N, CA, C and O atoms as a DFTB+ gen file, in Angstrom:
624 C
 N C O
     1  1      16.641     -15.389     -12.212
     2  2      15.834     -16.531     -11.786
     3  2      16.202     -16.856     -10.339
     4  3      17.380     -16.887      -9.983
     5  1      15.207     -17.094      -9.524
     6  2      15.422     -17.417      -8.110
     7  2      16.068     -18.796      -7.971
     8  3      15.878     -19.677      -8.809
     9  1      16.834     -18.959      -6.895
    10  2      17.528     -20.221      -6.647
    11  2      16.592     -21.290      -6.093
    12  3      16.796     -22.479      -6.338
    13  1      15.569     -20.877      -5.350
    14  2      14.624     -21.834      -4.763
    15  2      13.196     -21.356      -4.979
    16  3      12.957     -20.192      -5.303
    17  1      12.261     -22.265      -4.795
    18  2      10.845     -21.910      -4.919
    19  2      10.455     -20.901      -3.841
    20  3       9.680     -19.980      -4.100
    21  1      10.992     -21.076      -2.634
    22  2      10.696     -20.135      -1.542
    23  2      11.149     -18.727      -1.917
    24  3      10.402     -17.764      -1.742
    25  1      12.369     -18.606      -2.432
    26  2      12.880     -17.301      -2.856
    27  2      12.014     -16.695      -3.956
    28  3      11.718     -15.500      -3.929
    29  1      11.613     -17.508      -4.913
    30  2      10.795     -17.015      -6.023
    31  2       9.459     -16.482      -5.518
    32  3       9.025     -15.406      -5.931
    33  1       8.809     -17.220      -4.636
    34  2       7.509     -16.800      -4.112
    35  2       7.667     -15.564      -3.231
    36  3       6.908     -14.604      -3.364
    37  1       8.645     -15.585      -2.338
    38  2       8.859     -14.436      -1.454
    39  2       9.146     -13.160      -2.241
    40  3       8.590     -12.103      -1.942
    41  1      10.010     -13.260      -3.241
    42  2      10.328     -12.093      -4.061
    43  2       9.079     -11.600      -4.800
    44  3       8.825     -10.397      -4.858
    45  1       8.324     -12.506      -5.348
    46  2       7.109     -12.163      -6.088
    47  2       6.128     -11.419      -5.181
    48  3       5.600     -10.377      -5.569
    49  1       5.882     -11.938      -3.987
    50  2       4.928     -11.327      -3.060
    51  2       5.422      -9.955      -2.603
    52  3       4.647      -8.999      -2.568
    53  1       6.687      -9.854      -2.258
    54  2       7.225      -8.578      -1.783
    55  2       7.244      -7.526      -2.885
    56  3       6.941      -6.358      -2.637
    57  1       7.596      -7.932      -4.087
    58  2       7.661      -6.982      -5.204
    59  2       6.280      -6.438      -5.556
    60  3       6.153      -5.280      -5.954
    61  1       5.249      -7.262      -5.412
    62  2       3.887      -6.838      -5.751
    63  2       3.166      -6.177      -4.575
    64  3       2.178      -5.470      -4.775
    65  1       3.653      -6.401      -3.353
    66  2       3.026      -5.789      -2.178
    67  2       1.606      -6.252      -1.931
    68  3       0.746      -5.441      -1.591
    69  1       1.340      -7.545      -2.095
    70  2      -0.017      -8.067      -1.952
    71  2      -0.600      -7.766      -0.577
    72  3       0.053      -7.984       0.443
    73  1      -1.822      -7.267      -0.555
    74  2      -2.559      -6.995       0.669
    75  2      -3.502      -8.144       0.966
    76  3      -3.730      -9.009       0.121
    77  1      -4.043      -8.146       2.163
    78  2      -5.032      -9.146       2.547
    79  2      -6.156      -9.147       1.517
    80  3      -6.688      -8.100       1.148
    81  1      -6.503     -10.351       1.061
    82  2      -7.602     -10.504       0.113
    83  2      -7.206     -10.390      -1.348
    84  3      -7.992     -10.756      -2.222
    85  1      -6.012      -9.895      -1.638
    86  2      -5.575      -9.803      -3.027
    87  2      -5.103     -11.178      -3.489
    88  3      -4.569     -11.966      -2.709
    89  1      -5.310     -11.440      -4.753
    90  2      -5.020     -12.767      -5.289
    91  2      -3.887     -12.734      -6.314
    92  3      -3.566     -11.698      -6.897
    93  1      -3.307     -13.898      -6.504
    94  2      -2.319     -14.071      -7.558
    95  2      -2.484     -15.461      -8.143
    96  3      -3.060     -16.353      -7.520
    97  1      -1.970     -15.626      -9.347
    98  2      -2.102     -16.877     -10.070
    99  2      -0.817     -17.699     -10.009
   100  3       0.292     -17.165     -10.011
   101  1      -1.002     -18.997      -9.955
   102  2       0.137     -19.903     -10.016
   103  2       0.935     -19.650     -11.291
   104  3       2.163     -19.728     -11.282
   105  1       0.252     -19.352     -12.372
   106  2       0.920     -19.101     -13.652
   107  2       1.924     -17.951     -13.545
   108  3       2.949     -17.959     -14.226
   109  1       1.633     -16.964     -12.695
   110  2       2.561     -15.844     -12.506
   111  2       3.862     -16.308     -11.866
   112  3       4.927     -15.749     -12.124
   113  1       3.763     -17.331     -11.036
   114  2       4.961     -17.862     -10.376
   115  2       5.763     -18.764     -11.308
   116  3       6.990     -18.811     -11.225
   117  1       5.077     -19.475     -12.192
   118  2       5.748     -20.400     -13.112
   119  2       6.789     -19.699     -13.959
   120  3       7.801     -20.293     -14.330
   121  1       6.543     -18.448     -14.264
   122  2       7.483     -17.670     -15.076
   123  2       8.787     -17.463     -14.304
   124  3       9.865     -17.403     -14.895
   125  1       8.675     -17.356     -12.987
   126  2       9.817     -17.024     -12.146
   127  2      10.594     -18.236     -11.645
   128  3      11.755     -18.126     -11.249
   129  1       9.935     -19.397     -11.669
   130  2      10.595     -20.600     -11.157
   131  2      10.051     -21.803     -11.906
   132  3       8.853     -22.077     -11.830
   133  1      10.888     -22.522     -12.620
   134  2      10.400     -23.555     -13.535
   135  2       9.999     -24.891     -12.890
   136  3       9.363     -25.715     -13.547
   137  1      10.354     -25.119     -11.634
   138  2      10.064     -26.414     -11.017
   139  2       8.706     -26.348     -10.309
   140  3       8.608     -25.968      -9.143
   141  1       7.678     -26.725     -11.044
   142  2       6.297     -26.547     -10.597
   143  2       5.967     -27.345      -9.346
   144  3       5.228     -26.861      -8.487
   145  1       6.494     -28.548      -9.225
   146  2       6.207     -29.357      -8.035
   147  2       6.757     -28.683      -6.775
   148  3       6.123     -28.725      -5.720
   149  1       7.926     -28.068      -6.884
   150  2       8.490     -27.355      -5.734
   151  2       7.633     -26.138      -5.386
   152  3       7.392     -25.865      -4.210
   153  1       7.177     -25.412      -6.396
   154  2       6.292     -24.270      -6.147
   155  2       5.028     -24.721      -5.419
   156  3       4.618     -24.113      -4.431
   157  1       4.420     -25.790      -5.917
   158  2       3.190     -26.291      -5.297
   159  2       3.424     -26.712      -3.840
   160  3       2.576     -26.472      -2.981
   161  1       4.562     -27.333      -3.568
   162  2       4.875     -27.767      -2.203
   163  2       5.023     -26.562      -1.274
   164  3       4.524     -26.583      -0.149
   165  1       5.691     -25.536      -1.729
   166  2       5.874     -24.333      -0.908
   167  2       4.529     -23.634      -0.706
   168  3       4.226     -23.191       0.402
   169  1       3.728     -23.532      -1.753
   170  2       2.412     -22.908      -1.630
   171  2       1.518     -23.696      -0.679
   172  3       0.766     -23.110       0.100
   173  1       1.598     -25.011      -0.740
   174  2       0.827     -25.853       0.181
   175  2       1.236     -25.568       1.620
   176  3       0.380     -25.415       2.491
   177  1       2.533     -25.495       1.871
   178  2       3.021     -25.195       3.221
   179  2       2.577     -23.805       3.670
   180  3       2.188     -23.617       4.823
   181  1       2.636     -22.842       2.770
   182  2       2.187     -21.484       3.101
   183  2       0.701     -21.486       3.456
   184  3       0.265     -20.744       4.337
   185  1      -0.068     -22.320       2.769
   186  2      -1.487     -22.459       3.098
   187  2      -1.681     -23.061       4.479
   188  3      -2.520     -22.602       5.253
   189  1      -0.907     -24.081       4.781
   190  2      -0.993     -24.709       6.102
   191  2      -0.565     -23.748       7.210
   192  3      -1.052     -23.837       8.337
   193  1       0.344     -22.835       6.889
   194  2       0.807     -21.842       7.857
   195  2      -0.141     -20.644       7.963
   196  3       0.064     -19.763       8.798
   197  1      -1.176     -20.609       7.123
   198  2      -2.147     -19.516       7.169
   199  2      -1.711     -18.248       6.466
   200  3      -2.313     -17.191       6.658
   201  1      -0.669     -18.343       5.652
   202  2      -0.141     -17.176       4.952
   203  2      -0.973     -16.856       3.710
   204  3      -1.200     -15.690       3.389
   205  1      -1.419     -17.892       3.024
   206  2      -2.250     -17.740       1.834
   207  2      -3.399     -18.733       1.911
   208  3      -3.383     -19.671       2.708
   209  1      -4.396     -18.506       1.064
   210  2      -5.494     -19.458       0.894
   211  2      -5.551     -19.851      -0.567
   212  3      -5.387     -19.008      -1.450
   213  1      -5.782     -21.121      -0.822
   214  2      -5.977     -21.601      -2.188
   215  2      -7.459     -21.419      -2.480
   216  3      -8.284     -22.201      -2.008
   217  1      -7.807     -20.388      -3.261
   218  2      -9.211     -20.063      -3.491
   219  2      -9.837     -20.876      -4.610
   220  3     -11.033     -21.162      -4.572
   221  1      -9.062     -21.244      -5.581
   222  2      -9.521     -22.115      -6.666
   223  2      -8.270     -22.676      -7.322
   224  3      -7.156     -22.262      -7.002
   225  1      -8.447     -23.584      -8.206
   226  2      -7.282     -24.204      -8.857
   227  2      -6.407     -23.135      -9.496
   228  3      -6.803     -22.483     -10.462
   229  1      -5.221     -22.968      -8.946
   230  2      -4.262     -22.044      -9.533
   231  2      -4.364     -20.605      -9.059
   232  3      -3.604     -19.757      -9.525
   233  1      -5.283     -20.302      -8.143
   234  2      -5.430     -18.945      -7.624
   235  2      -5.239     -18.962      -6.115
   236  3      -5.803     -19.800      -5.412
   237  1      -4.437     -18.024      -5.631
   238  2      -4.130     -17.938      -4.208
   239  2      -4.461     -16.544      -3.700
   240  3      -4.325     -15.553      -4.418
   241  1      -4.902     -16.489      -2.441
   242  2      -5.290     -15.216      -1.834
   243  2      -4.442     -14.975      -0.591
   244  3      -4.246     -15.875       0.225
   245  1      -3.943     -13.749      -0.459
   246  2      -3.142     -13.366       0.692
   247  2      -4.051     -13.196       1.909
   248  3      -5.103     -12.563       1.822
   249  1      -3.640     -13.761       3.034
   250  2      -4.372     -13.582       4.289
   251  2      -3.764     -12.407       5.052
   252  3      -2.689     -11.923       4.700
   253  1      -4.453     -11.951       6.097
   254  2      -3.889     -10.894       6.941
   255  2      -2.600     -11.384       7.591
   256  3      -1.630     -10.633       7.689
   257  1      -2.584     -12.637       8.035
   258  2      -1.362     -13.198       8.630
   259  2      -0.218     -13.176       7.622
   260  3       0.928     -12.912       7.986
   261  1      -0.524     -13.452       6.361
   262  2       0.497     -13.407       5.318
   263  2       1.008     -12.001       5.095
   264  3       2.210     -11.776       4.960
   265  1       0.082     -11.056       5.059
   266  2       0.495      -9.662       4.871
   267  2       1.428      -9.235       6.007
   268  3       2.475      -8.632       5.769
   269  1       1.042      -9.551       7.230
   270  2       1.855      -9.182       8.397
   271  2       3.225      -9.853       8.322
   272  3       4.239      -9.238       8.651
   273  1       3.255     -11.103       7.894
   274  2       4.532     -11.827       7.779
   275  2       5.480     -11.128       6.814
   276  3       6.670     -10.986       7.098
   277  1       4.957     -10.697       5.685
   278  2       5.805     -10.115       4.656
   279  2       6.077      -8.630       4.849
   280  3       7.165      -8.153       4.525
   281  1       5.097      -7.890       5.375
   282  2       5.206      -6.429       5.375
   283  2       5.023      -5.770       6.735
   284  3       5.189      -4.557       6.858
   285  1       4.685      -6.550       7.755
   286  2       4.361      -5.949       9.044
   287  2       2.904      -5.526       9.059
   288  3       2.179      -5.736       8.088
   289  1       2.489      -4.945      10.136
   290  2       1.092      -4.538      10.274
   291  2       0.747      -3.477       9.239
   292  3       1.571      -2.613       8.937
   293  1      -0.471      -3.535       8.689
   294  2      -0.866      -2.492       7.751
   295  2      -0.894      -1.135       8.460
   296  3      -1.074      -1.077       9.676
   297  1      -0.722      -0.062       7.719
   298  2      -0.711       1.251       8.357
   299  2      -2.072       1.581       8.970
   300  3      -3.119       1.288       8.392
   301  1      -2.034       2.188      10.136
   302  2      -3.268       2.656      10.762
   303  2      -3.720       3.930      10.047
   304  3      -2.978       4.497       9.245
   305  1      -4.920       4.366      10.338
   306  2      -5.396       5.617       9.745
   307  2      -4.507       6.777      10.183
   308  3      -4.194       7.656       9.380
   309  1      -4.096       6.785      11.462
   310  2      -3.210       7.848      11.943
   311  2      -1.864       7.826      11.222
   312  3      -1.324       8.880      10.887
   313  1      -1.318       6.623      10.980
   314  2      -0.065       6.511      10.228
   315  2      -0.233       7.073       8.821
   316  3       0.655       7.747       8.299
   317  1      -1.378       6.788       8.219
   318  2      -1.640       7.244       6.858
   319  2      -1.809       8.759       6.818
   320  3      -1.296       9.421       5.915
   321  1      -2.523       9.302       7.789
   322  2      -2.683      10.765       7.870
   323  2      -1.315      11.416       8.016
   324  3      -1.006      12.391       7.330
   325  1      -0.499      10.871       8.914
   326  2       0.841      11.422       9.124
   327  2       1.662      11.353       7.840
   328  3       2.376      12.300       7.509
   329  1       1.566      10.240       7.117
   330  2       2.314      10.088       5.865
   331  2       1.863      11.110       4.827
   332  3       2.693      11.684       4.122
   333  1       0.566      11.339       4.729
   334  2       0.052      12.328       3.764
   335  2       0.576      13.718       4.120
   336  3       1.091      14.437       3.263
   337  1       0.440      14.083       5.380
   338  2       0.859      15.426       5.789
   339  2       2.376      15.586       5.653
   340  3       2.850      16.655       5.269
   341  1       3.127      14.551       5.960
   342  2       4.584      14.607       5.801
   343  2       4.953      14.794       4.335
   344  3       5.841      15.578       4.002
   345  1       4.259      14.065       3.463
   346  2       4.520      14.197       2.025
   347  2       4.220      15.617       1.558
   348  3       4.975      16.180       0.766
   349  1       3.135      16.194       2.037
   350  2       2.801      17.579       1.680
   351  2       3.898      18.515       2.187
   352  3       4.327      19.420       1.472
   353  1       4.351      18.291       3.426
   354  2       5.397      19.129       3.996
   355  2       6.707      19.033       3.246
   356  3       7.386      20.041       3.048
   357  1       7.074      17.820       2.823
   358  2       8.353      17.661       2.112
   359  2       8.311      18.285       0.722
   360  3       9.350      18.572       0.128
   361  1       7.118      18.487       0.218
   362  2       6.986      19.131      -1.094
   363  2       7.015      20.656      -0.985
   364  3       6.965      21.356      -1.997
   365  1       7.096      21.165       0.242
   366  2       7.194      22.618       0.436
   367  2       5.917      23.362       0.116
   368  3       5.962      24.543      -0.227
   369  1       4.794      22.706       0.219
   370  2       3.511      23.351      -0.080
   371  2       3.196      24.337       1.036
   372  3       3.256      23.993       2.216
   373  1       2.863      25.549       0.659
   374  2       2.612      26.638       1.605
   375  2       1.109      26.842       1.808
   376  3       0.289      26.436       0.984
   377  1       0.779      27.480       2.920
   378  2      -0.605      27.796       3.250
   379  2      -1.260      28.561       2.099
   380  3      -0.694      29.510       1.557
   381  1      -2.461      28.123       1.746
   382  2      -3.228      28.804       0.711
   383  2      -2.877      28.409      -0.706
   384  3      -3.571      28.805      -1.642
   385  1      -1.835      27.649      -0.887
   386  2      -1.415      27.243      -2.234
   387  2      -2.107      25.945      -2.633
   388  3      -2.198      25.005      -1.843
   389  1      -2.588      25.909      -3.855
   390  2      -3.232      24.709      -4.387
   391  2      -2.165      23.746      -4.905
   392  3      -1.107      24.153      -5.385
   393  1      -2.475      22.483      -4.791
   394  2      -1.591      21.449      -5.324
   395  2      -2.455      20.313      -5.841
   396  3      -3.581      20.107      -5.389
   397  1      -1.909      19.587      -6.787
   398  2      -2.626      18.444      -7.350
   399  2      -2.337      17.215      -6.483
   400  3      -1.201      16.985      -6.069
   401  1      -3.368      16.445      -6.223
   402  2      -3.279      15.285      -5.341
   403  2      -2.514      14.125      -5.980
   404  3      -1.799      13.409      -5.279
   405  1      -2.645      13.926      -7.278
   406  2      -2.107      12.729      -7.946
   407  2      -0.632      12.462      -7.649
   408  3      -0.301      11.322      -7.323
   409  1       0.274      13.435      -7.741
   410  2       1.686      13.134      -7.441
   411  2       1.913      12.746      -5.973
   412  3       2.755      11.896      -5.682
   413  1       1.173      13.359      -5.057
   414  2       1.271      13.001      -3.640
   415  2       0.814      11.555      -3.468
   416  3       1.471      10.756      -2.801
   417  1      -0.315      11.239      -4.078
   418  2      -0.872       9.890      -4.007
   419  2       0.104       8.867      -4.596
   420  3       0.337       7.818      -3.995
   421  1       0.663       9.161      -5.744
   422  2       1.611       8.240      -6.395
   423  2       2.824       7.985      -5.511
   424  3       3.285       6.849      -5.402
   425  1       3.342       9.029      -4.883
   426  2       4.492       8.876      -4.003
   427  2       4.152       7.977      -2.817
   428  3       4.963       7.138      -2.426
   429  1       2.969       8.144      -2.248
   430  2       2.559       7.329      -1.102
   431  2       2.297       5.879      -1.514
   432  3       2.573       4.958      -0.745
   433  1       1.776       5.675      -2.700
   434  2       1.561       4.307      -3.186
   435  2       2.901       3.591      -3.346
   436  3       3.004       2.397      -3.068
   437  1       3.916       4.310      -3.787
   438  2       5.255       3.723      -3.879
   439  2       5.799       3.349      -2.502
   440  3       6.685       2.504      -2.384
   441  1       5.264       3.982      -1.475
   442  2       5.669       3.686      -0.096
   443  2       4.735       2.662       0.542
   444  3       4.697       2.537       1.766
   445  1       3.974       1.921      -0.284
   446  2       3.103       0.817       0.115
   447  2       1.764       1.231       0.725
   448  3       1.099       0.406       1.354
   449  1       1.359       2.479       0.555
   450  2       0.008       2.860       0.947
   451  2      -0.902       2.559      -0.228
   452  3      -0.467       2.605      -1.378
   453  1      -2.143       2.256       0.045
   454  2      -3.115       1.935      -1.002
   455  2      -4.230       2.957      -0.995
   456  3      -4.436       3.663      -0.008
   457  1      -4.955       3.032      -2.113
   458  2      -6.111       3.927      -2.165
   459  2      -7.050       3.657      -0.997
   460  3      -7.632       4.582      -0.431
   461  1      -7.194       2.384      -0.640
   462  2      -8.055       2.031       0.484
   463  2      -7.571       2.620       1.796
   464  3      -8.366       2.817       2.715
   465  1      -6.259       2.907       1.899
   466  2      -5.701       3.583       3.071
   467  2      -5.841       5.096       2.928
   468  3      -6.186       5.795       3.881
   469  1      -5.571       5.580       1.732
   470  2      -5.454       7.018       1.508
   471  2      -6.794       7.751       1.514
   472  3      -6.891       8.848       2.065
   473  1      -7.812       7.171       0.920
   474  2      -9.092       7.881       0.804
   475  2      -9.705       8.235       2.153
   476  3     -10.077       9.392       2.350
   477  1      -9.832       7.282       3.107
   478  2     -10.414       7.669       4.397
   479  2      -9.525       8.641       5.173
   480  3     -10.031       9.513       5.880
   481  1      -8.214       8.496       5.046
   482  2      -7.304       9.413       5.734
   483  2      -7.434      10.822       5.153
   484  3      -7.446      11.803       5.896
   485  1      -7.530      10.920       3.837
   486  2      -7.707      12.226       3.197
   487  2      -9.027      12.857       3.641
   488  3      -9.090      14.062       3.884
   489  1     -10.076      12.048       3.748
   490  2     -11.368      12.568       4.222
   491  2     -11.246      13.127       5.639
   492  3     -11.816      14.174       5.946
   493  1     -10.514      12.440       6.492
   494  2     -10.323      12.918       7.868
   495  2      -9.510      14.215       7.875
   496  3      -9.794      15.120       8.658
   497  1      -8.509      14.305       7.013
   498  2      -7.718      15.536       6.896
   499  2      -8.613      16.694       6.472
   500  3      -8.487      17.806       6.986
   501  1      -9.510      16.428       5.539
   502  2     -10.457      17.465       5.113
   503  2     -11.404      17.826       6.252
   504  3     -11.715      19.001       6.446
   505  1     -11.864      16.833       7.007
   506  2     -12.743      17.077       8.154
   507  2     -12.032      17.907       9.223
   508  3     -12.646      18.756       9.869
   509  1     -10.722      17.654       9.407
   510  2      -9.922      18.421      10.366
   511  2      -9.612      19.836       9.869
   512  3      -9.057      20.654      10.603
   513  1      -9.977      20.114       8.615
   514  2      -9.744      21.414       7.976
   515  2      -8.257      21.714       7.806
   516  3      -7.843      22.873       7.837
   517  1      -7.453      20.657       7.625
   518  2      -6.030      20.837       7.341
   519  2      -5.820      21.068       5.847
   520  3      -4.860      21.717       5.431
   521  1      -6.730      20.526       5.057
   522  2      -6.770      20.766       3.620
   523  2      -8.192      21.144       3.273
   524  3      -9.134      20.838       4.005
   525  1      -8.329      21.815       2.143
   526  2      -9.659      22.088       1.612
   527  2      -9.624      21.859       0.114
   528  3      -8.570      21.923      -0.519
   529  1     -10.787      21.594      -0.434
   530  2     -10.870      21.416      -1.879
   531  2     -10.528      22.721      -2.567
   532  3     -10.983      23.786      -2.149
   533  1      -9.741      22.645      -3.605
   534  2      -9.416      23.821      -4.411
   535  2     -10.454      23.927      -5.519
   536  3     -11.385      23.124      -5.585
   537  1     -10.294      24.899      -6.370
   538  2     -11.316      25.189      -7.376
   539  2     -11.433      24.134      -8.477
   540  3     -12.461      24.062      -9.149
   541  1     -10.413      23.329      -8.668
   542  2     -10.460      22.311      -9.709
   543  2     -10.454      20.921      -9.092
   544  3      -9.796      20.706      -8.074
   545  1     -11.176      19.969      -9.689
   546  2     -11.175      18.596      -9.157
   547  2      -9.764      18.025      -9.110
   548  3      -8.965      18.228     -10.024
   549  1      -9.469      17.300      -8.015
   550  2      -8.160      16.687      -7.868
   551  2      -7.110      17.619      -7.281
   552  3      -5.957      17.228      -7.104
   553  1      -7.511      18.858      -6.977
   554  2      -6.608      19.832      -6.371
   555  2      -7.082      20.129      -4.954
   556  3      -8.280      20.156      -4.672
   557  1      -6.107      20.352      -4.066
   558  2      -6.399      20.709      -2.675
   559  2      -5.557      21.914      -2.301
   560  3      -4.577      22.245      -2.969
   561  1      -5.964      22.564      -1.210
   562  2      -5.247      23.731      -0.718
   563  2      -4.923      23.486       0.758
   564  3      -5.782      23.052       1.525
   565  1      -3.680      23.768       1.145
   566  2      -3.259      23.646       2.535
   567  2      -3.806      24.837       3.315
   568  3      -3.624      25.985       2.910
   569  1      -4.473      24.566       4.427
   570  2      -5.049      25.624       5.257
   571  2      -4.049      26.051       6.336
   572  3      -3.012      25.418       6.535
   573  1      -4.393      27.152       7.029
   574  2      -3.573      27.591       8.168
   575  2      -3.486      26.484       9.212
   576  3      -2.413      26.220       9.756
   577  1      -4.618      25.837       9.492
   578  2      -4.647      24.757      10.484
   579  2      -3.749      23.602      10.046
   580  3      -3.054      23.009      10.872
   581  1      -3.760      23.284       8.768
   582  2      -2.904      22.221       8.246
   583  2      -1.435      22.586       8.341
   584  3      -0.600      21.749       8.683
   585  1      -1.122      23.838       8.038
   586  2       0.258      24.294       8.136
   587  2       0.740      24.230       9.582
   588  3       1.864      23.806       9.851
   589  1      -0.120      24.655      10.514
   590  2       0.233      24.593      11.937
   591  2       0.421      23.136      12.371
   592  3       1.346      22.827      13.122
   593  1      -0.456      22.243      11.900
   594  2      -0.333      20.824      12.243
   595  2       0.994      20.265      11.723
   596  3       1.634      19.464      12.404
   597  1       1.406      20.677      10.535
   598  2       2.691      20.238       9.980
   599  2       3.858      20.718      10.838
   600  3       4.785      19.958      11.120
   601  1       3.806      21.959      11.240
   602  2       4.928      22.560      11.945
   603  2       4.988      22.245      13.429
   604  3       6.019      22.456      14.067
   605  1       3.895      21.744      13.984
   606  2       3.906      21.373      15.400
   607  2       3.964      19.872      15.594
   608  3       4.046      19.389      16.724
   609  1       3.921      19.130      14.491
   610  2       3.942      17.662      14.583
   611  2       2.620      17.090      15.037
   612  3       2.564      15.937      15.464
   613  1       1.555      17.865      14.957
   614  2       0.228      17.403      15.390
   615  2      -0.604      16.862      14.239
   616  3      -1.826      16.766      14.357
   617  1       0.017      16.515      13.158
   618  2      -0.709      15.986      11.999
   619  2      -0.948      14.496      12.193
   620  3      -0.499      13.677      11.391
   621  1      -1.642      14.157      13.241
   622  2      -1.958      12.743      13.528
   623  2      -3.429      12.613      13.813
   624  3      -3.912      11.513      14.078
């Protein structure tokens, strides 16, 4: 149990990795900190600071300013492309070899990337011909160009 309402809210937000526009319920916080008036006071202050918005009774939405406060700037598309290619490289995937996307995606999600970040970056990687679709859905193949991009650090 957190020692203060601020600690409880901060831990909750960081553990869940809330992005701009994502919502959470006051009820979710009540489980973590029993002093409801203190929670409400901290949430009110966070609203005044522009960190969250009170969207309806008991529901709060993370703002971009809030996301930046807790996690820093969201990853750019180039950062996401680099993360995908780095993950492929660390897995030792060789040119021409097929691999399933799901484990790569899961690893990146654990590193705070979201599908909303990954999908457009993956599309750009495919457009750059660094990866190509393999014969089965959800599988990709590393191309010569992708391998060269990995080894020259040009996967951006």
